[in-house]
Amino acid sequence: MFESRGEKSFVAAVTVFLILLSIIALVPLLSVISTSLSSKSAVDMNLVTLWPKQFTFDSWGYIIDRPDLWKSFFLTLGSTVIGTVLALLMTALLAYPLSKAEFRWGPVIMVGVVIAMIFKAPIVPYFLTVRGIGLYNNPLVLVVPH
């Protein structure tokens, strides 16, 4: 296809803008990575910019050796996977009957769903309910109430 001069300049401007946006997004990431790969003394003296100074894996070794971090990681991973699967399942189970015109209670249920999405439960009654059903300080609290 033939592009006009205006289309070519628009594509060029958008490309430059997206490249600049990508660089802006990558600079903090590079800074954190280079800080994690630098020695503690170089970080304390503020010598680290975008490239590691006095390269070392000591920070990574410290993190890998912490069992509480791995427990938190697997708890987060498990709640994410279980929560995603359950959310997809519940959405599909609710969406199918709501898509049928002959389902008489569809509009009423849809209004209820929208209201529940917009207005969240207050924190104190939510906490009291969670504590009352025995989920306080329990990993299941990340999945079951939602």
PDB file of C-alpha atoms in Angstrom:
ATOM      1  CA  MET A   1       0.000   0.000   0.000  1.00  0.00           C
ATOM      2  CA  PHE A   2       1.056   3.550  -0.622  1.00  0.00           C
ATOM      3  CA  GLU A   3       1.289   5.805   2.390  1.00  0.00           C
ATOM      4  CA  SER A   4       0.963   9.548   2.197  1.00  0.00           C
ATOM      5  CA  ARG A   5       3.587  11.893   3.581  1.00  0.00           C
ATOM      6  CA  GLY A   6       1.311  12.658   6.553  1.00  0.00           C
ATOM      7  CA  GLU A   7       0.887   8.986   7.409  1.00  0.00           C
ATOM      8  CA  LYS A   8       4.644   8.399   7.228  1.00  0.00           C
ATOM      9  CA  SER A   9       5.359  11.351   9.507  1.00  0.00           C
ATOM     10  CA  PHE A  10       2.659  10.196  11.948  1.00  0.00           C
ATOM     11  CA  VAL A  11       4.137   6.683  12.081  1.00  0.00           C
ATOM     12  CA  ALA A  12       7.614   8.165  12.607  1.00  0.00           C
ATOM     13  CA  ALA A  13       6.392  10.446  15.407  1.00  0.00           C
ATOM     14  CA  VAL A  14       4.552   7.599  17.153  1.00  0.00           C
ATOM     15  CA  THR A  15       7.618   5.366  16.811  1.00  0.00           C
ATOM     16  CA  VAL A  16       9.899   7.991  18.351  1.00  0.00           C
ATOM     17  CA  PHE A  17       7.400   8.604  21.153  1.00  0.00           C
ATOM     18  CA  LEU A  18       7.118   4.887  21.954  1.00  0.00           C
ATOM     19  CA  ILE A  19      10.893   4.441  21.904  1.00  0.00           C
ATOM     20  CA  LEU A  20      11.297   7.346  24.343  1.00  0.00           C
ATOM     21  CA  LEU A  21       8.532   5.928  26.539  1.00  0.00           C
ATOM     22  CA  SER A  22      10.271   2.521  26.527  1.00  0.00           C
ATOM     23  CA  ILE A  23      13.569   4.088  27.559  1.00  0.00           C
ATOM     24  CA  ILE A  24      11.859   5.987  30.368  1.00  0.00           C
ATOM     25  CA  ALA A  25      10.298   2.740  31.576  1.00  0.00           C
ATOM     26  CA  LEU A  26      13.542   0.728  31.335  1.00  0.00           C
ATOM     27  CA  VAL A  27      15.877   3.143  33.145  1.00  0.00           C
ATOM     28  CA  PRO A  28      14.473   2.482  36.667  1.00  0.00           C
ATOM     29  CA  LEU A  29      14.533  -1.262  36.002  1.00  0.00           C
ATOM     30  CA  LEU A  30      18.179  -1.108  34.919  1.00  0.00           C
ATOM     31  CA  SER A  31      18.995   0.967  37.986  1.00  0.00           C
ATOM     32  CA  VAL A  32      17.466  -1.606  40.348  1.00  0.00           C
ATOM     33  CA  ILE A  33      19.193  -4.501  38.577  1.00  0.00           C
ATOM     34  CA  SER A  34      22.568  -2.772  38.644  1.00  0.00           C
ATOM     35  CA  THR A  35      22.115  -1.945  42.341  1.00  0.00           C
ATOM     36  CA  SER A  36      21.359  -5.592  43.084  1.00  0.00           C
ATOM     37  CA  LEU A  37      24.477  -6.712  41.212  1.00  0.00           C
ATOM     38  CA  SER A  38      26.811  -4.188  42.891  1.00  0.00           C
ATOM     39  CA  SER A  39      28.704  -4.485  46.149  1.00  0.00           C
ATOM     40  CA  LYS A  40      27.205  -3.051  49.326  1.00  0.00           C
ATOM     41  CA  SER A  41      30.012  -0.533  49.687  1.00  0.00           C
ATOM     42  CA  ALA A  42      29.476   0.811  46.153  1.00  0.00           C
ATOM     43  CA  VAL A  43      25.754   1.160  46.795  1.00  0.00           C
ATOM     44  CA  ASP A  44      26.328   2.863  50.168  1.00  0.00           C
ATOM     45  CA  MET A  45      28.710   5.377  48.544  1.00  0.00           C
ATOM     46  CA  ASN A  46      26.109   6.039  45.813  1.00  0.00           C
ATOM     47  CA  LEU A  47      28.482   5.026  43.010  1.00  0.00           C
ATOM     48  CA  VAL A  48      25.968   2.856  41.146  1.00  0.00           C
ATOM     49  CA  THR A  49      24.103   4.377  38.203  1.00  0.00           C
ATOM     50  CA  LEU A  50      22.946   2.179  35.308  1.00  0.00           C
ATOM     51  CA  TRP A  51      25.922  -0.190  35.358  1.00  0.00           C
ATOM     52  CA  PRO A  52      26.990  -2.326  38.342  1.00  0.00           C
ATOM     53  CA  LYS A  53      30.091  -1.286  40.285  1.00  0.00           C
ATOM     54  CA  GLN A  54      32.203  -3.989  41.962  1.00  0.00           C
ATOM     55  CA  PHE A  55      30.075  -6.775  40.438  1.00  0.00           C
ATOM     56  CA  THR A  56      28.855  -9.401  42.904  1.00  0.00           C
ATOM     57  CA  PHE A  57      25.959 -11.818  43.454  1.00  0.00           C
ATOM     58  CA  ASP A  58      25.978 -11.380  47.269  1.00  0.00           C
ATOM     59  CA  SER A  59      22.566  -9.672  47.335  1.00  0.00           C
ATOM     60  CA  TRP A  60      21.022 -12.447  45.280  1.00  0.00           C
ATOM     61  CA  GLY A  61      22.593 -15.104  47.505  1.00  0.00           C
ATOM     62  CA  TYR A  62      21.185 -13.402  50.592  1.00  0.00           C
ATOM     63  CA  ILE A  63      17.699 -13.370  49.087  1.00  0.00           C
ATOM     64  CA  ILE A  64      17.836 -16.985  47.882  1.00  0.00           C
ATOM     65  CA  ASP A  65      18.916 -18.227  51.335  1.00  0.00           C
ATOM     66  CA  ARG A  66      15.892 -16.699  53.120  1.00  0.00           C
ATOM     67  CA  PRO A  67      13.136 -19.319  53.679  1.00  0.00           C
ATOM     68  CA  ASP A  68      10.532 -16.712  54.666  1.00  0.00           C
ATOM     69  CA  LEU A  69      10.882 -15.067  51.263  1.00  0.00           C
ATOM     70  CA  TRP A  70      10.287 -18.371  49.478  1.00  0.00           C
ATOM     71  CA  LYS A  71       7.231 -19.040  51.664  1.00  0.00           C
ATOM     72  CA  SER A  72       5.838 -15.634  50.689  1.00  0.00           C
ATOM     73  CA  PHE A  73       6.658 -16.229  47.031  1.00  0.00           C
ATOM     74  CA  PHE A  74       4.854 -19.570  46.877  1.00  0.00           C
ATOM     75  CA  LEU A  75       1.912 -18.183  48.853  1.00  0.00           C
ATOM     76  CA  THR A  76       1.598 -15.354  46.321  1.00  0.00           C
ATOM     77  CA  LEU A  77       2.012 -17.720  43.376  1.00  0.00           C
ATOM     78  CA  GLY A  78      -0.563 -20.156  44.754  1.00  0.00           C
ATOM     79  CA  SER A  79      -3.139 -17.491  45.547  1.00  0.00           C
ATOM     80  CA  THR A  80      -2.656 -15.953  42.092  1.00  0.00           C
ATOM     81  CA  VAL A  81      -3.100 -19.248  40.256  1.00  0.00           C
ATOM     82  CA  ILE A  82      -6.023 -20.447  42.385  1.00  0.00           C
ATOM     83  CA  GLY A  83      -7.673 -17.019  42.331  1.00  0.00           C
ATOM     84  CA  THR A  84      -7.350 -16.734  38.552  1.00  0.00           C
ATOM     85  CA  VAL A  85      -8.761 -20.203  37.912  1.00  0.00           C
ATOM     86  CA  LEU A  86     -11.669 -19.634  40.304  1.00  0.00           C
ATOM     87  CA  ALA A  87     -12.392 -16.167  38.893  1.00  0.00           C
ATOM     88  CA  LEU A  88     -12.485 -17.525  35.341  1.00  0.00           C
ATOM     89  CA  LEU A  89     -14.708 -20.404  36.403  1.00  0.00           C
ATOM     90  CA  MET A  90     -17.151 -18.175  38.301  1.00  0.00           C
ATOM     91  CA  THR A  91     -17.226 -15.625  35.488  1.00  0.00           C
ATOM     92  CA  ALA A  92     -18.032 -18.306  32.929  1.00  0.00           C
ATOM     93  CA  LEU A  93     -20.691 -19.862  35.164  1.00  0.00           C
ATOM     94  CA  LEU A  94     -22.352 -16.476  35.638  1.00  0.00           C
ATOM     95  CA  ALA A  95     -21.909 -15.176  32.090  1.00  0.00           C
ATOM     96  CA  TYR A  96     -23.547 -18.120  30.364  1.00  0.00           C
ATOM     97  CA  PRO A  97     -27.000 -17.815  31.947  1.00  0.00           C
ATOM     98  CA  LEU A  98     -26.852 -14.010  31.752  1.00  0.00           C
ATOM     99  CA  SER A  99     -26.289 -14.252  27.996  1.00  0.00           C
ATOM    100  CA  LYS A 100     -29.575 -16.104  27.487  1.00  0.00           C
ATOM    101  CA  ALA A 101     -32.620 -13.920  26.780  1.00  0.00           C
ATOM    102  CA  GLU A 102     -35.015 -16.439  28.321  1.00  0.00           C
ATOM    103  CA  PHE A 103     -33.304 -16.218  31.724  1.00  0.00           C
ATOM    104  CA  ARG A 104     -35.866 -14.084  33.564  1.00  0.00           C
ATOM    105  CA  TRP A 105     -33.687 -13.020  36.517  1.00  0.00           C
ATOM    106  CA  GLY A 106     -30.770 -11.906  34.334  1.00  0.00           C
ATOM    107  CA  PRO A 107     -31.258  -8.120  34.635  1.00  0.00           C
ATOM    108  CA  VAL A 108     -31.737  -8.316  38.408  1.00  0.00           C
ATOM    109  CA  ILE A 109     -28.610 -10.425  38.883  1.00  0.00           C
ATOM    110  CA  MET A 110     -26.648  -8.133  36.559  1.00  0.00           C
ATOM    111  CA  VAL A 111     -27.601  -5.068  38.621  1.00  0.00           C
ATOM    112  CA  GLY A 112     -26.492  -6.912  41.751  1.00  0.00           C
ATOM    113  CA  VAL A 113     -23.160  -7.820  40.178  1.00  0.00           C
ATOM    114  CA  VAL A 114     -22.527  -4.239  39.053  1.00  0.00           C
ATOM    115  CA  ILE A 115     -23.409  -2.851  42.482  1.00  0.00           C
ATOM    116  CA  ALA A 116     -21.080  -5.383  44.132  1.00  0.00           C
ATOM    117  CA  MET A 117     -18.279  -4.358  41.751  1.00  0.00           C
ATOM    118  CA  ILE A 118     -18.715  -0.642  42.406  1.00  0.00           C
ATOM    119  CA  PHE A 119     -19.302  -0.619  46.167  1.00  0.00           C
ATOM    120  CA  LYS A 120     -16.872  -2.624  48.266  1.00  0.00           C
ATOM    121  CA  ALA A 121     -17.707  -3.857  51.749  1.00  0.00           C
ATOM    122  CA  PRO A 122     -16.489  -1.645  54.601  1.00  0.00           C
ATOM    123  CA  ILE A 123     -13.230  -2.831  56.150  1.00  0.00           C
ATOM    124  CA  VAL A 124     -14.378  -3.450  59.738  1.00  0.00           C
ATOM    125  CA  PRO A 125     -17.395  -5.681  58.923  1.00  0.00           C
ATOM    126  CA  TYR A 126     -15.272  -7.496  56.335  1.00  0.00           C
ATOM    127  CA  PHE A 127     -12.580  -8.161  58.940  1.00  0.00           C
ATOM    128  CA  LEU A 128     -15.137  -9.303  61.508  1.00  0.00           C
ATOM    129  CA  THR A 129     -16.667 -11.684  58.981  1.00  0.00           C
ATOM    130  CA  VAL A 130     -13.289 -13.106  57.998  1.00  0.00           C
ATOM    131  CA  ARG A 131     -12.354 -13.585  61.646  1.00  0.00           C
ATOM    132  CA  GLY A 132     -15.767 -15.082  62.434  1.00  0.00           C
ATOM    133  CA  ILE A 133     -15.483 -17.809  59.796  1.00  0.00           C
ATOM    134  CA  GLY A 134     -11.981 -18.736  60.957  1.00  0.00           C
ATOM    135  CA  LEU A 135      -9.902 -17.320  58.121  1.00  0.00           C
ATOM    136  CA  TYR A 136      -7.919 -14.844  60.208  1.00  0.00           C
ATOM    137  CA  ASN A 137      -4.175 -15.489  59.765  1.00  0.00           C
ATOM    138  CA  ASN A 138      -4.939 -18.253  57.252  1.00  0.00           C
ATOM    139  CA  PRO A 139      -3.634 -18.395  53.660  1.00  0.00           C
ATOM    140  CA  LEU A 140      -7.139 -19.233  52.413  1.00  0.00           C
ATOM    141  CA  VAL A 141      -8.191 -15.649  53.192  1.00  0.00           C
ATOM    142  CA  LEU A 142      -6.490 -14.633  49.941  1.00  0.00           C
ATOM    143  CA  VAL A 143      -8.882 -16.746  47.861  1.00  0.00           C
ATOM    144  CA  VAL A 144     -12.081 -17.722  49.692  1.00  0.00           C
ATOM    145  CA  PRO A 145     -13.705 -14.332  50.521  1.00  0.00           C
ATOM    146  CA  HIS A 146     -13.279 -13.034  46.987  1.00  0.00           C
TER     147      HIS A 146
END
